[in-house]
XYZ file of C-alpha atoms in Angstrom:
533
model
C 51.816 10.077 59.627
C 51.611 6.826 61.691
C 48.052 4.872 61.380
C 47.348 5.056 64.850
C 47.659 8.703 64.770
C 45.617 9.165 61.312
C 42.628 6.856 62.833
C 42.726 9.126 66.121
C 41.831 11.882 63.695
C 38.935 10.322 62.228
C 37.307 9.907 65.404
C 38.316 14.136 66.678
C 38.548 13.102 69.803
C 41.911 13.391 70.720
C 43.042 16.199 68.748
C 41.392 19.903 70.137
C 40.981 21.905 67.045
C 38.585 24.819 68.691
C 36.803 27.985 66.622
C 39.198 29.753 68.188
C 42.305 28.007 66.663
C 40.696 28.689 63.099
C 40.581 32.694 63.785
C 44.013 32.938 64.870
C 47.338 32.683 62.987
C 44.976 31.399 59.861
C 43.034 35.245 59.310
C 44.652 35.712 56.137
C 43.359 33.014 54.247
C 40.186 34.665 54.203
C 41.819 37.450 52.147
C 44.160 35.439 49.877
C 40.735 33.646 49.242
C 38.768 36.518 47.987
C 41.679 38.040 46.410
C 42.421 34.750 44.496
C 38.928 34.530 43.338
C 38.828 37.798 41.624
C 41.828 36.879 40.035
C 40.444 33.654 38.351
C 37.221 34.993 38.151
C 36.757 36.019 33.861
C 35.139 39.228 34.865
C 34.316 41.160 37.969
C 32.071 39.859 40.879
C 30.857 41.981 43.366
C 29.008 38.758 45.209
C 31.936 37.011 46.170
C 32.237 38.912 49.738
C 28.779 37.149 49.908
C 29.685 33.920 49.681
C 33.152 33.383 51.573
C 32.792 32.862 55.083
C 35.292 32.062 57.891
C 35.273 32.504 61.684
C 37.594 35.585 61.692
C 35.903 37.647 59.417
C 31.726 36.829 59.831
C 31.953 34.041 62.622
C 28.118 33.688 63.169
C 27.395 33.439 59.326
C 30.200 30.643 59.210
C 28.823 28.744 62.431
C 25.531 28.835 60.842
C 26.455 27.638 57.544
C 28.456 24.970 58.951
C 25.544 23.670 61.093
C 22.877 23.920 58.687
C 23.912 20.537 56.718
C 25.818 18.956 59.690
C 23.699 15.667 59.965
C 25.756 13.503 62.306
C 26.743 14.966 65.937
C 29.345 12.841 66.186
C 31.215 15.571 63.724
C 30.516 18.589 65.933
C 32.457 18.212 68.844
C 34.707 21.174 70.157
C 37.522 19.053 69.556
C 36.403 18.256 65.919
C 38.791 20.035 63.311
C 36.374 23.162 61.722
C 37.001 24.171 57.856
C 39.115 27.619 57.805
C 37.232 29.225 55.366
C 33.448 27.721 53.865
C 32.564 29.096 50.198
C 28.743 28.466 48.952
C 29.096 28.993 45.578
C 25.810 30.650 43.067
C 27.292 30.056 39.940
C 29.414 26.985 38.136
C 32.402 29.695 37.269
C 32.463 30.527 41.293
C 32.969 26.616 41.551
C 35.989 26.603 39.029
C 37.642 29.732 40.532
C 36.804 27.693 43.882
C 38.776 25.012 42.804
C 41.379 26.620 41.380
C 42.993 29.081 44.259
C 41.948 26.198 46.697
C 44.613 24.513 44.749
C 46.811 27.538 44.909
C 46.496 28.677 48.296
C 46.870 24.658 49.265
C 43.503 24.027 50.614
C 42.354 20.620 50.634
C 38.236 20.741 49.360
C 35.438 18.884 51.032
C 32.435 19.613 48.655
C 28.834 19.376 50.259
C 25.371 18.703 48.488
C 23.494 17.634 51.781
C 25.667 16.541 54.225
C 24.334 13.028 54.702
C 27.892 11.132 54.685
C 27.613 8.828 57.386
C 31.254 9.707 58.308
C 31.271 13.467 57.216
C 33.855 13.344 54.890
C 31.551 16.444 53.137
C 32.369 18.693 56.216
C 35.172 17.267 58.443
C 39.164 16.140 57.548
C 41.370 14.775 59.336
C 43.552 17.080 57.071
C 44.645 20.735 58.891
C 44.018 23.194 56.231
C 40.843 22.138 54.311
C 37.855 23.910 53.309
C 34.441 23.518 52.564
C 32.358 24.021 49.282
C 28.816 23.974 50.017
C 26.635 23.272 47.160
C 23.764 24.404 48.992
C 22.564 27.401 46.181
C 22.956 25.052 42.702
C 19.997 23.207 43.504
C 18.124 23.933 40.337
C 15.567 21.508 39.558
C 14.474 21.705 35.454
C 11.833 18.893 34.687
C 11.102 18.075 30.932
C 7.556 15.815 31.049
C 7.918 15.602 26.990
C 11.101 13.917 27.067
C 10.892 12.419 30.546
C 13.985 13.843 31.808
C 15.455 16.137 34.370
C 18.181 18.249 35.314
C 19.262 18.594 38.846
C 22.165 20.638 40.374
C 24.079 18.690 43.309
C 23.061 20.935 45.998
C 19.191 19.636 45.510
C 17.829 17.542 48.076
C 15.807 14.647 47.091
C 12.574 15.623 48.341
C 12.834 19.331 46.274
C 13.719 16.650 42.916
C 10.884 14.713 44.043
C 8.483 17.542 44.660
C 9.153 19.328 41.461
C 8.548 16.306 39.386
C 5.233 15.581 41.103
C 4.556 19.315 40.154
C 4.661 18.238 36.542
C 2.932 15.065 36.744
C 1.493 12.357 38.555
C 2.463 9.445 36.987
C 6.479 10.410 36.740
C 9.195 9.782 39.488
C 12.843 9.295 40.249
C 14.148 6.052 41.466
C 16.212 7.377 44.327
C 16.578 7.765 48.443
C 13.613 7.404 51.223
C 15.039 10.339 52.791
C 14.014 13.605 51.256
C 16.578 15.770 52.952
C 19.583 13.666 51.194
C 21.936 15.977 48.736
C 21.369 14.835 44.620
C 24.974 15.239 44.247
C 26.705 13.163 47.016
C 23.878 10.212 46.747
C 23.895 9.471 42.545
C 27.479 10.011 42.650
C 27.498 6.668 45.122
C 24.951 4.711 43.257
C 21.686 5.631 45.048
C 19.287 3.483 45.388
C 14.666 3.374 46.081
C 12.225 0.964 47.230
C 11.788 0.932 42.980
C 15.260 -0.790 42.799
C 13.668 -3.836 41.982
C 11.687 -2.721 39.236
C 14.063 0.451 38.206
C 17.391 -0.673 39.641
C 19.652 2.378 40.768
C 19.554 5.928 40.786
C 22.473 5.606 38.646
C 21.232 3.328 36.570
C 18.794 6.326 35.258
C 21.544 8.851 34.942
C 22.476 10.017 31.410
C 24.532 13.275 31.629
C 26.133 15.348 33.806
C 28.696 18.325 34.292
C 31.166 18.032 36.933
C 34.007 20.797 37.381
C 37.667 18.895 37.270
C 40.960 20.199 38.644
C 42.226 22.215 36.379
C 38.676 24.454 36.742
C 36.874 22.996 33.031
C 33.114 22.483 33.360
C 32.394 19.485 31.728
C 29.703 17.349 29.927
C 29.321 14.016 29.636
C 30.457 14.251 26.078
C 33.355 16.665 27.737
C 34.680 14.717 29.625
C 34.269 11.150 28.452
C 32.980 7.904 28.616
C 35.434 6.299 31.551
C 34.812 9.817 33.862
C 30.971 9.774 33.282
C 30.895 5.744 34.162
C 33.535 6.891 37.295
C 30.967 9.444 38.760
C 27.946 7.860 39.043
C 28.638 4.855 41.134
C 32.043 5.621 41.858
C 31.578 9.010 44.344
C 31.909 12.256 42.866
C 34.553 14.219 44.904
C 37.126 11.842 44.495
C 37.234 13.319 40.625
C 35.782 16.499 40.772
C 32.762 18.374 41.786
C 29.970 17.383 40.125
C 27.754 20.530 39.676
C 24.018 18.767 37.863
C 22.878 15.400 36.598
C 20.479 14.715 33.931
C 18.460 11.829 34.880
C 15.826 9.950 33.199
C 12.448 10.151 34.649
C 10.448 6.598 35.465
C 6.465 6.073 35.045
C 4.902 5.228 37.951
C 1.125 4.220 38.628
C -1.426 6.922 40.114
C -2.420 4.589 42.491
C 0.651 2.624 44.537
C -0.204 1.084 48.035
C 1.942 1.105 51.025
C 1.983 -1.145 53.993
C 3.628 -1.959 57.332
C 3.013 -5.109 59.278
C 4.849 -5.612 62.765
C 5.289 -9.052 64.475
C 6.119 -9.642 68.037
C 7.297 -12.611 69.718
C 4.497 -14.907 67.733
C 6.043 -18.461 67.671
C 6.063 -18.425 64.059
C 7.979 -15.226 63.710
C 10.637 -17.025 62.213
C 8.885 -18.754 59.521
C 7.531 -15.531 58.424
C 11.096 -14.124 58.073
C 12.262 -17.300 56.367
C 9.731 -17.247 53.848
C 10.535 -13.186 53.308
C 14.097 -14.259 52.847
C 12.914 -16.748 49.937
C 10.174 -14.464 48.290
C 11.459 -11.164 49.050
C 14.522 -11.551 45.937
C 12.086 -13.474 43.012
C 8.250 -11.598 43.984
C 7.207 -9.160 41.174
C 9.278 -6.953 39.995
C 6.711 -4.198 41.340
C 6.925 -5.179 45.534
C 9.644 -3.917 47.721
C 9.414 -5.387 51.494
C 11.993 -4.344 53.712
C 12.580 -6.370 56.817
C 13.062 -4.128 60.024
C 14.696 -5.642 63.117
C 14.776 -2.907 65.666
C 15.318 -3.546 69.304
C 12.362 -2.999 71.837
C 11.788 -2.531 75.319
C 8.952 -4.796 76.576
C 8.050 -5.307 80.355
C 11.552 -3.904 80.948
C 13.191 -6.331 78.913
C 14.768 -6.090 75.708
C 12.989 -7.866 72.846
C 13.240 -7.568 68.581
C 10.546 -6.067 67.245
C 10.442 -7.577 63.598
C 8.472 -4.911 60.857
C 8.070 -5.868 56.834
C 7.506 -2.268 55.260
C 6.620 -2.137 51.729
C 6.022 -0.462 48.769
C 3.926 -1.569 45.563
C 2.927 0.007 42.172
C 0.017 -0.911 42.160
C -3.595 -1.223 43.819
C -4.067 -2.974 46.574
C -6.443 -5.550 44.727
C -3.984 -6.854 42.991
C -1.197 -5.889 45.912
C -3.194 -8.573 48.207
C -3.646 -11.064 45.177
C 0.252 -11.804 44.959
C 0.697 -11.580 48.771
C -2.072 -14.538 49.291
C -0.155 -16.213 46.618
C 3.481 -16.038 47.441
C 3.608 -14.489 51.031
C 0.563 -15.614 52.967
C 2.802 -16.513 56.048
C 2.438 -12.296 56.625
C -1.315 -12.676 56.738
C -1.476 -9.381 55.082
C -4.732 -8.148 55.015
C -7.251 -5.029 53.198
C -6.824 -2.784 56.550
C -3.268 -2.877 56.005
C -2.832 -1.612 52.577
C -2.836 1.785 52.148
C -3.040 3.234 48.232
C -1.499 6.946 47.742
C 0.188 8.549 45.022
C 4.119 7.933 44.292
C 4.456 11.395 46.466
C 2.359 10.619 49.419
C 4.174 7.014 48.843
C 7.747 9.389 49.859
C 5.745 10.779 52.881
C 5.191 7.114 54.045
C 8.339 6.194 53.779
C 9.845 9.183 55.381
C 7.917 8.525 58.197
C 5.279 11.533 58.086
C 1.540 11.381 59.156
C -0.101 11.827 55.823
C -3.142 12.737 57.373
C -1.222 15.971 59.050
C 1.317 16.933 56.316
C 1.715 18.352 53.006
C 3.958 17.674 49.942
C 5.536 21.048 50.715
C 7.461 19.692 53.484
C 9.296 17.756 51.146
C 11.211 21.567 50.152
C 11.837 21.606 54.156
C 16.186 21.610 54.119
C 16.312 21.220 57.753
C 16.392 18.325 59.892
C 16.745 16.958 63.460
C 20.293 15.537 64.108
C 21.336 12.962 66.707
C 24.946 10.823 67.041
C 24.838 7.686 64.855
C 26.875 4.973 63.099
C 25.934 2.955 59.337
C 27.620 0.158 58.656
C 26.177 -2.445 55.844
C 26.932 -6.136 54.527
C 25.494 -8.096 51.660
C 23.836 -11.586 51.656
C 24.405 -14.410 49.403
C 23.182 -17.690 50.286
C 20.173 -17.709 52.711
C 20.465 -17.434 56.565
C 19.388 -20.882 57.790
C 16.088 -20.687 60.898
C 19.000 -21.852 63.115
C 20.984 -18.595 62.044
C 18.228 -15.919 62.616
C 17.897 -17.037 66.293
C 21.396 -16.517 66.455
C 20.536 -13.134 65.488
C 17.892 -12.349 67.276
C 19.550 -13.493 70.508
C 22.999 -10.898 69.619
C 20.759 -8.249 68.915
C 19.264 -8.522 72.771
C 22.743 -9.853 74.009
C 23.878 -6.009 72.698
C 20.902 -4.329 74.549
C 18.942 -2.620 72.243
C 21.842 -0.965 71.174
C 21.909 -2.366 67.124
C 19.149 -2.138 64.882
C 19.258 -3.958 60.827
C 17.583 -3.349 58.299
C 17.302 -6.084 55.294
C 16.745 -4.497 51.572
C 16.068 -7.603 49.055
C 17.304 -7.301 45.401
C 16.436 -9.226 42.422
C 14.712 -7.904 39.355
C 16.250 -5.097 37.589
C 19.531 -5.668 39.995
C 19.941 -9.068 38.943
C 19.973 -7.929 34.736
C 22.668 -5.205 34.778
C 26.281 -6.287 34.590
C 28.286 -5.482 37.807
C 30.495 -3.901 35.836
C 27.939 -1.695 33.860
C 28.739 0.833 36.720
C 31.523 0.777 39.843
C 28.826 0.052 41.656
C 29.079 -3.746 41.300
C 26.956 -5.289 43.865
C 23.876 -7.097 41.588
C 23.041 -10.376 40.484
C 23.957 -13.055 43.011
C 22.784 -10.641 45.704
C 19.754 -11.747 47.905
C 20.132 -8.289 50.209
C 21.693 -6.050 51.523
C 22.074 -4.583 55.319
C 22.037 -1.705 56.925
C 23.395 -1.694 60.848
C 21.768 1.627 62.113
C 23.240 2.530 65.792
C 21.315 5.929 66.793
C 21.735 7.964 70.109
C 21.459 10.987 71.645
C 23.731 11.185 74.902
C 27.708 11.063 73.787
C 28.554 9.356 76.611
C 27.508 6.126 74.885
C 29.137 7.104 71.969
C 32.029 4.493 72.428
C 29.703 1.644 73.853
C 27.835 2.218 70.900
C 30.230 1.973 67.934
C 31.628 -0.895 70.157
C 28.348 -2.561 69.521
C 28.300 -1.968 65.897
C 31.286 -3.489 65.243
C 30.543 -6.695 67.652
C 27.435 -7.261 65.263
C 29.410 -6.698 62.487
C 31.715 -9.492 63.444
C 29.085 -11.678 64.440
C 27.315 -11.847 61.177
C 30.876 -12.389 59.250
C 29.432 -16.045 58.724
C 26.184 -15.249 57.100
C 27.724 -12.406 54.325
C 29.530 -11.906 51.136
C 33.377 -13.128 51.209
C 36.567 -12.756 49.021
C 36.038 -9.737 49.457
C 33.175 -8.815 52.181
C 31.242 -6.220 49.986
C 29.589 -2.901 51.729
C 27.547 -0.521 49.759
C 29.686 3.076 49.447
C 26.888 5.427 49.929
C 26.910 3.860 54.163
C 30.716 4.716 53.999
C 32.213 2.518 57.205
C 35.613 4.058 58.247
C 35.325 0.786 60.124
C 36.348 -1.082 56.894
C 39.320 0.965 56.242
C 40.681 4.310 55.302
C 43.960 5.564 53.396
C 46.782 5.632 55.792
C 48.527 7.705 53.635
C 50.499 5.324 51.312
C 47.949 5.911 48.337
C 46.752 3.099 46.868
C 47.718 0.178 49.008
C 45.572 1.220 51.626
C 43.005 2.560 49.080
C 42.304 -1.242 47.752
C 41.487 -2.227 51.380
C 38.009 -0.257 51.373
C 37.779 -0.249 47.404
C 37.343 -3.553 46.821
C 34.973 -3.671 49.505
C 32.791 -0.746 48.200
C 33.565 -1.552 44.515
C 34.972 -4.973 43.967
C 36.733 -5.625 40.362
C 35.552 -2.044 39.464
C 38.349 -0.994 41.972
C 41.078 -0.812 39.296
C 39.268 0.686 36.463
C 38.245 3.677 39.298
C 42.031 3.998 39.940
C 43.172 4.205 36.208
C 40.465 6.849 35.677
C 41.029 8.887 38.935
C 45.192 8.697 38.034
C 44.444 9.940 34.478
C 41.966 13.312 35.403
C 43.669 13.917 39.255
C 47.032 12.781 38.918
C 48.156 14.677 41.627
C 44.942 13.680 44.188
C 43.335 16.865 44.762
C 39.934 15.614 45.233
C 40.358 12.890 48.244
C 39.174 11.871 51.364
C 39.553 9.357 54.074
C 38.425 7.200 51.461
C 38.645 8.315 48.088
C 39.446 6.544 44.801
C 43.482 6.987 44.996
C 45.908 7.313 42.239
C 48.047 4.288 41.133
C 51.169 5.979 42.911
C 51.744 6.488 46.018
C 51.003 9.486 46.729
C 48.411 10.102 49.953
């Protein structure tokens, strides 16, 4: 398969795959399926009729299913390629027999915790014959206060782990994701990361067990499975090995009182010694402050403008909050009215974006969400951005009309003590931030202007980033940055060392030794040291 043709598959555009392609010549998969499953099943199962589902056989079930976790509408097109059969497993041994006739019947798996994959790799291939296995029903959450631990199946969201732990107690949390609808399996597996990163460092830094199913259908433990698999799946994404069916993770403390702010500047002339002074503080503050640095495009007086927003997130009062800010940020001119002190819970709400005068922690068990067309793609900063450089900045982001937002994420603390090779995920100490590039819209007719955009920006900042190579953060996968073209592990190191740097080879030698044959892959998945695609 030629690049050019593989890339045009990505992007289902030029390709028409339709429902109705699915329920044609392809009918009989749905029976080898079932029949396979009883086969590998190690006793009768009446439920698996229940959870098989496939356009031919109980279309609206399957549309349904397929929808429910389908975050990105870029992915849903009627030309995008559809999974010929989806199986939402109840059970680890209906994951194993999964695994194992998808293997015999030649079905290539996409496994699904939430569906958040900025480039749907979870629930879209450019591969013919693939399937989904939506983790949906493991979403157990067991919290143990005593030993400040939990276990969490893959098909939780965060904001059910979150909820449950508050449940238990108020002074407990999980460093992990500002957005509660997020699976537990797909973001751990790629590092994770909270506005606690500073203090707590990564989800996966707090991660000390799991059980992941392989390819030859074993459920295995951490002790199972061994020491180079466990370090592979959390940081270095979970399907490329297996499906990872819990994680045991180690519970934080948190204050009862944190405090919350956001503080918005406009075109003020010193706008950009505010930001300067962020981009000095923001890494070396307490350990206990997370600001985020919003630039988000605006509309004023028909005229497109940067609307600059430092969010953040303390534990602690705001006493003491306001104390440090006078100290070492009084350019913000933060003041009392701006604090707000909740819980770690109503902290999530915040941060999600939720009135907390109108909503309750219950939402957080909500599994639905609006969805809209959209494009990640992230960079990492190393030396600071001269004043010189952020007008620069500014004046691209208006140049690209309000099309580009960024979002600036310091590091420091806890990220600047663990060893970059403690985990794949290797991007730590000698980091100032990280960026997110968030393109959102709703009409598709702007789709191609839009990722245009993206990419323009992306170029544009090439002199302010990491170099040698330029790193990006795997959990905002870019197919932007590369994908496997089909000769293994050539084009594998293009995005790997990207996403995981020196860790790249150590992922390889682990993936070749459980997967030898590359069962579990993707668009970009860890490959195998041979060629194989």
């Amino acid at each position: 398969m030629s690049l050019v043709i593989f890339i045009s598959l990505l992007l289902f555009v030029s390709i028409p795959y339709s429902l109705s392609r699915v329920s044609g010549p392809l009918n009989p998969i749905h029976k080898s399926f079932l029949d396979c499953l009883s086969t590998q099943s190690p006793q009768p199962d009446p439920s698996f009729p229940s959870i098989v589902y496939s356009s031919a056989i109980n279309a609206s079930t399957y549309t349904k299913t397929l929808e429910d976790h389908l975050r990105n509408r870029r992915y849903n097109l009627t030309s995008t390629p559809k999974p010929v059969i989806i199986v939402t497993p109840k059970t680890e041994s209906h994951v194993q027999a999964t695994v194992l006739c998808a293997k015999k019947l030649g079905l290539q798996i996409r496994i699904r915790s939430g569906g958040h994959d900025y480039e749907a790799v979870s629930y879209a291939s450019s591969e013919k014959n693939f399937m989904i296995l939506d983790m949906f029903n493991l979403r157990k959450v067991e919290i143990n206060i005593p030993t400040e631990t939990a276990v969490v199946q893959a098909g939780a969201q965060l904001g059910e782990l979150y909820y449950r732990i508050w449940e238990k107690s108020k002074v407990h949390a999980y460093p992990s994701g500002v957005c509660p609808t997020i699976g537990v399996g797909g973001h751990i597996s790629g590092a994770g990361y909270s506005n606690m990163l500073r203090k707590y460092g990564l989800s996966i830094d707090n991660v000390i067990d799991a059980q992941i199913v392989d390819v030859n259908g074993k459920l295995l433990d951490r002790k199972a499975m061994g020491e180079d698999l466990f370090w592979a799946i959390h940081g270095g994404g979970g399907s490329s090995f297996g499906v990872i069916i819990s994680y045991t993770i180690k519970l934080v403390l948190v204050p009862k009182v944190t405090t919350v702010y956001q503080v918005e500047k406009g075109t003020e002339p010193n706008v950009m010694d505010v930001i300067m002074k962020w981009q000095e503080v923001s890494p070396k503050i307490d350990n206990d402050l997370f600001i985020r640095l919003l630039l988000s495009p605006a509309t004023v007086n028909k005229k497109t403008t940067v609307k600059v927003k430092f969010m953040a997130f303390f534990l602690g009062d705001s006493n003491r909050l306001l104390e440090l800010m006078s100290k070492e940020f009084p350019e913000l001119g933060l003041k009392k009215e701006d604090c707000l002190e909740v819980s770690w819970l109503d902290s999530v709400l915040y941060w999600a974006g939720h009135d907390l005068n109108k909503t309750k922690p219950e939402i957080l068990l909500n599994r639905s969400i609006p969805t809209n067309y959209f494009k990640r793609k992230s960079d990492y900063v190393q030396t600071p951005i001269l004043k010189q450089g952020w007008t620069a900045i500014f004046n691209k982001l208006i140049e690209l009309g309000g099309t580009v937002g960024m979002n600036f994420n310091p590091y420091g603390g806890k990220m600047s003590e663990i060893a970059s090779n403690a985990t794949p995920m290797p991007h730590r100490a000698g980091n100032l931030y990280k960026i997110q590039y968030s393109m959102n819209w709703m009409d598709p007719k702007v789709t191609e202007e839009n990722l245009k955009n993206g990419r323009v920006m992306y170029e544009f900042m090439t002199p302010y980033v990491s170099k040698n190579p330029r790193g990006a953060y795997s959990n905002y996968r870019d197919f932007d940055i590369g994908v496997n073209s089909g000769d293994g592990f050539n084009s594998g190191k293009v995005y790997g060392e990207k996403y995981f740097k020196g860790n790249f080879e150590r992922l390889v030698k682990v993936k070749t030794a459980v997967d030898p044959d590359n069962f579990f892959r993707n668009e970009q998945s860890i490959p195998t040291s041979s060629k194989k695609p």
